[in-house]
Amino acid sequence: MRCGLIRKVQDKEALSWRQYAKEVVPNGVSTGLDIAISNYSLSLITLSFYTMCKSTTPVFLLICAFIWGIERPSWNLAVVVAIICTGLIMLVAGETQFNLIGFMLVMSASMLSGLRWTITQVLLQGTDAHGKSGGPLEVLLQLTPVMALTAGACSLATEQLWYTLPRSPYFASPSHLLVTGLVILFGGAIAFLMVWTEFTVIAETSALTFMVAGTFKEIVTVMAAVLFLGEDFTLINAMGLMVLVSGVIFFNYFRYQKSLQTDLGMKKSHSLDIVEEGRQARARK
């Protein structure tokens, strides 16, 4: 806290159980399901196809933003959604190892991802009718128990850990157990820092701005999957990815233009307030 990396919201009352169930539980459950379903879908489809399908998250984020009143529908956004959907269709058509169940799972995960990032923005920034629930670390602390329980329940339901763990080579000996534990701790630390950074970006900007960086991450992930894992990447895949990424870029460009107009309007309003205050001060004299 002293170095400014952790910021605590002052004078923030503890959430009641009703508020926790209404504000935190839906986000935690959607996050846990997003992680669990995403991981399971990777066992059915290729990493590159998974990443390309996940690129549709901004569409679902936009729909959720409409529901929460964060965004308003417009023709520009409708065109962007049509471009992204076209790119997705091309991706599916060009996939050589298409799996329907895996595709349905990853698209469900994308919908949950759009939902959770929208609720995260509401928790971090608040709305006109609802104040923010805390800083990035506070919100993460609130969400973690629900996220862990949801992901753990999904793991127990699908992986049968009581059967697979005793037979796993990763836990076959004390040395294997030590190495596995260190790898898990290292991965967990990276995941914690990554989520903390994501929440900080959303708190300072918006969930849509955060998705800009995600677009470039997905391009790098697809390239790595093709180069290092030898996954197929057809011409239709490439064209579909370009169309999809173009839609995401246009989407964020419109968002950026809107933010500039909002900032300009706020500056004009502030200037008018100053002028009016000056007039009132002169009138009193």
Coordinates of C-alpha atoms in Angstrom, one line a residue, residues 55-243:
S55 CA -11.7 -13.6 -30.0
T56 CA -15.5 -13.2 -30.1
T57 CA -15.6 -12.2 -26.4
P58 CA -16.0 -8.5 -27.2
V59 CA -19.4 -9.3 -28.9
F60 CA -20.8 -10.9 -25.8
L61 CA -19.2 -8.2 -23.7
L62 CA -21.0 -5.6 -25.8
I63 CA -24.4 -7.4 -25.3
C64 CA -23.9 -7.6 -21.5
A65 CA -22.9 -3.9 -21.5
F66 CA -26.2 -3.1 -23.2
I67 CA -28.0 -5.0 -20.5
W68 CA -26.2 -3.2 -17.7
G69 CA -26.7 0.2 -19.4
I70 CA -22.9 0.7 -19.8
E71 CA -23.3 1.0 -23.6
R72 CA -26.1 2.1 -26.0
P73 CA -26.9 0.3 -29.3
S74 CA -25.8 2.0 -32.5
W75 CA -25.4 1.2 -36.2
N76 CA -21.7 1.3 -35.9
L77 CA -21.7 -1.4 -33.2
A78 CA -24.1 -3.5 -35.3
V79 CA -21.7 -3.4 -38.3
V80 CA -18.8 -4.4 -36.0
V81 CA -20.8 -7.3 -34.6
A82 CA -21.6 -8.4 -38.2
I83 CA -17.9 -8.3 -39.2
I84 CA -16.9 -10.3 -36.2
C85 CA -19.6 -13.0 -36.8
T86 CA -18.4 -13.2 -40.5
G87 CA -14.9 -13.8 -39.3
L88 CA -16.1 -16.5 -36.9
I89 CA -18.0 -18.3 -39.7
M90 CA -14.8 -18.3 -41.8
L91 CA -12.8 -19.7 -39.0
V92 CA -15.2 -22.6 -38.5
A93 CA -15.3 -23.3 -42.2
G94 CA -11.5 -23.4 -42.4
E95 CA -10.9 -25.6 -39.4
T96 CA -9.6 -29.0 -40.4
Q97 CA -10.1 -30.6 -37.0
F98 CA -13.6 -29.2 -36.2
N99 CA -15.3 -30.6 -33.2
L100 CA -18.9 -29.5 -32.5
I101 CA -18.9 -30.1 -28.8
G102 CA -15.6 -28.3 -28.4
F103 CA -16.8 -25.4 -30.5
M104 CA -20.0 -25.1 -28.4
L105 CA -18.0 -25.2 -25.2
V106 CA -15.5 -22.5 -26.2
M107 CA -18.3 -20.3 -27.4
S108 CA -20.2 -20.8 -24.1
A109 CA -16.9 -19.8 -22.4
S110 CA -16.7 -16.7 -24.6
M111 CA -20.3 -15.7 -23.5
L112 CA -19.3 -16.2 -19.8
S113 CA -16.2 -14.2 -20.3
G114 CA -18.2 -11.3 -21.7
L115 CA -20.5 -11.5 -18.7
R116 CA -17.8 -11.6 -16.1
W117 CA -15.7 -8.8 -17.5
T118 CA -18.9 -6.6 -17.6
I119 CA -19.7 -7.3 -14.0
T120 CA -16.1 -6.8 -13.1
Q121 CA -16.2 -3.3 -14.5
V122 CA -19.4 -2.6 -12.6
L123 CA -17.7 -3.8 -9.4
L124 CA -14.6 -1.8 -10.0
Q125 CA -16.1 1.4 -11.3
G126 CA -19.7 1.3 -10.1
T127 CA -22.7 2.8 -11.9
D128 CA -25.1 5.7 -11.3
A129 CA -27.2 3.6 -9.0
H130 CA -24.4 1.6 -7.4
G131 CA -21.0 2.6 -6.0
K132 CA -17.9 0.6 -6.7
S133 CA -17.1 -2.4 -4.5
G134 CA -13.4 -1.7 -4.0
G135 CA -10.1 -1.6 -5.7
P136 CA -8.6 -4.3 -7.9
L137 CA -7.2 -6.4 -5.0
E138 CA -10.3 -6.0 -2.9
V139 CA -12.6 -7.2 -5.7
L140 CA -10.2 -10.1 -6.5
L141 CA -10.3 -11.0 -2.8
Q142 CA -14.1 -11.0 -2.8
L143 CA -14.3 -13.1 -6.0
T144 CA -11.6 -15.7 -5.3
P145 CA -13.6 -18.0 -2.9
V146 CA -16.6 -18.3 -5.3
M147 CA -14.3 -18.7 -8.3
A148 CA -12.3 -21.5 -6.6
L149 CA -15.5 -23.4 -5.4
T150 CA -17.1 -23.2 -8.9
A151 CA -13.9 -24.4 -10.7
G152 CA -13.3 -27.1 -8.1
A153 CA -16.9 -28.4 -8.4
C154 CA -16.5 -28.6 -12.2
S155 CA -13.2 -30.4 -11.8
L156 CA -14.7 -33.0 -9.4
A157 CA -17.7 -33.5 -11.7
T158 CA -15.7 -34.1 -14.9
E159 CA -12.2 -35.3 -14.0
Q160 CA -12.8 -37.7 -11.1
L161 CA -9.8 -36.6 -9.1
W162 CA -10.1 -39.3 -6.5
Y163 CA -9.4 -41.8 -9.3
T164 CA -6.9 -39.9 -11.6
L165 CA -4.7 -38.2 -9.0
P166 CA -3.4 -41.4 -7.2
R167 CA -2.5 -42.9 -10.7
S168 CA -0.9 -39.7 -12.0
P169 CA 2.8 -39.8 -12.7
Y170 CA 3.1 -36.2 -11.4
F171 CA 2.4 -37.5 -7.9
A172 CA 4.2 -40.9 -8.1
S173 CA 7.0 -40.0 -5.7
P174 CA 8.0 -37.3 -3.2
S175 CA 10.3 -35.7 -5.8
H176 CA 7.6 -35.7 -8.4
L177 CA 5.2 -34.2 -5.8
L178 CA 7.7 -31.5 -5.0
V179 CA 8.2 -30.5 -8.6
T180 CA 4.5 -30.6 -9.3
G181 CA 3.8 -28.4 -6.3
L182 CA 6.4 -25.9 -7.3
V183 CA 5.1 -25.7 -10.8
I184 CA 1.5 -25.2 -9.5
L185 CA 2.7 -22.4 -7.1
F186 CA 4.7 -20.7 -9.9
G187 CA 1.7 -20.9 -12.3
G188 CA -0.6 -19.7 -9.6
A189 CA 1.6 -16.7 -8.8
I190 CA 1.7 -15.7 -12.5
A191 CA -2.1 -16.1 -12.8
F192 CA -2.6 -13.9 -9.7
L193 CA -0.4 -11.2 -11.1
M194 CA -2.1 -11.4 -14.5
V195 CA -5.6 -11.1 -13.0
W196 CA -4.5 -8.3 -10.7
T197 CA -3.1 -6.4 -13.7
E198 CA -6.3 -7.0 -15.7
F199 CA -8.5 -5.7 -12.9
T200 CA -6.2 -2.6 -12.6
V201 CA -6.6 -1.9 -16.3
I202 CA -10.3 -2.2 -16.2
A203 CA -10.5 0.0 -13.1
E204 CA -8.6 2.7 -14.8
T205 CA -10.1 2.4 -18.3
S206 CA -12.9 -0.1 -19.2
A207 CA -13.4 -3.7 -20.0
L208 CA -13.5 -2.8 -23.7
T209 CA -10.1 -1.1 -23.6
F210 CA -8.8 -4.2 -21.9
M211 CA -10.0 -6.3 -24.8
V212 CA -7.6 -4.3 -27.2
A213 CA -4.6 -5.9 -25.5
G214 CA -6.4 -9.3 -25.6
T215 CA -6.6 -9.1 -29.4
F216 CA -2.9 -8.9 -29.8
K217 CA -2.4 -11.6 -27.3
E218 CA -4.6 -13.9 -29.3
I219 CA -2.7 -13.3 -32.5
V220 CA 0.6 -14.2 -30.7
T221 CA -1.0 -17.3 -29.3
V222 CA -2.2 -18.5 -32.7
M223 CA 1.2 -17.9 -34.2
A224 CA 2.9 -19.8 -31.4
A225 CA 0.5 -22.7 -31.8
V226 CA 1.2 -23.0 -35.5
L227 CA 5.0 -22.6 -35.1
F228 CA 5.7 -24.7 -32.0
L229 CA 2.8 -27.2 -31.9
G230 CA 2.5 -27.7 -35.7
E231 CA -1.2 -27.0 -35.8
D232 CA -2.9 -26.6 -39.2
F233 CA -3.6 -23.0 -40.3
T234 CA -5.4 -22.8 -43.6
L235 CA -5.9 -19.8 -45.9
I236 CA -9.5 -19.6 -44.9
N237 CA -8.4 -19.6 -41.2
A238 CA -6.0 -16.7 -42.0
M239 CA -8.7 -14.7 -43.8
G240 CA -11.2 -15.4 -41.0
L241 CA -8.8 -14.3 -38.3
M242 CA -8.0 -11.1 -40.2
V243 CA -11.7 -10.3 -40.6

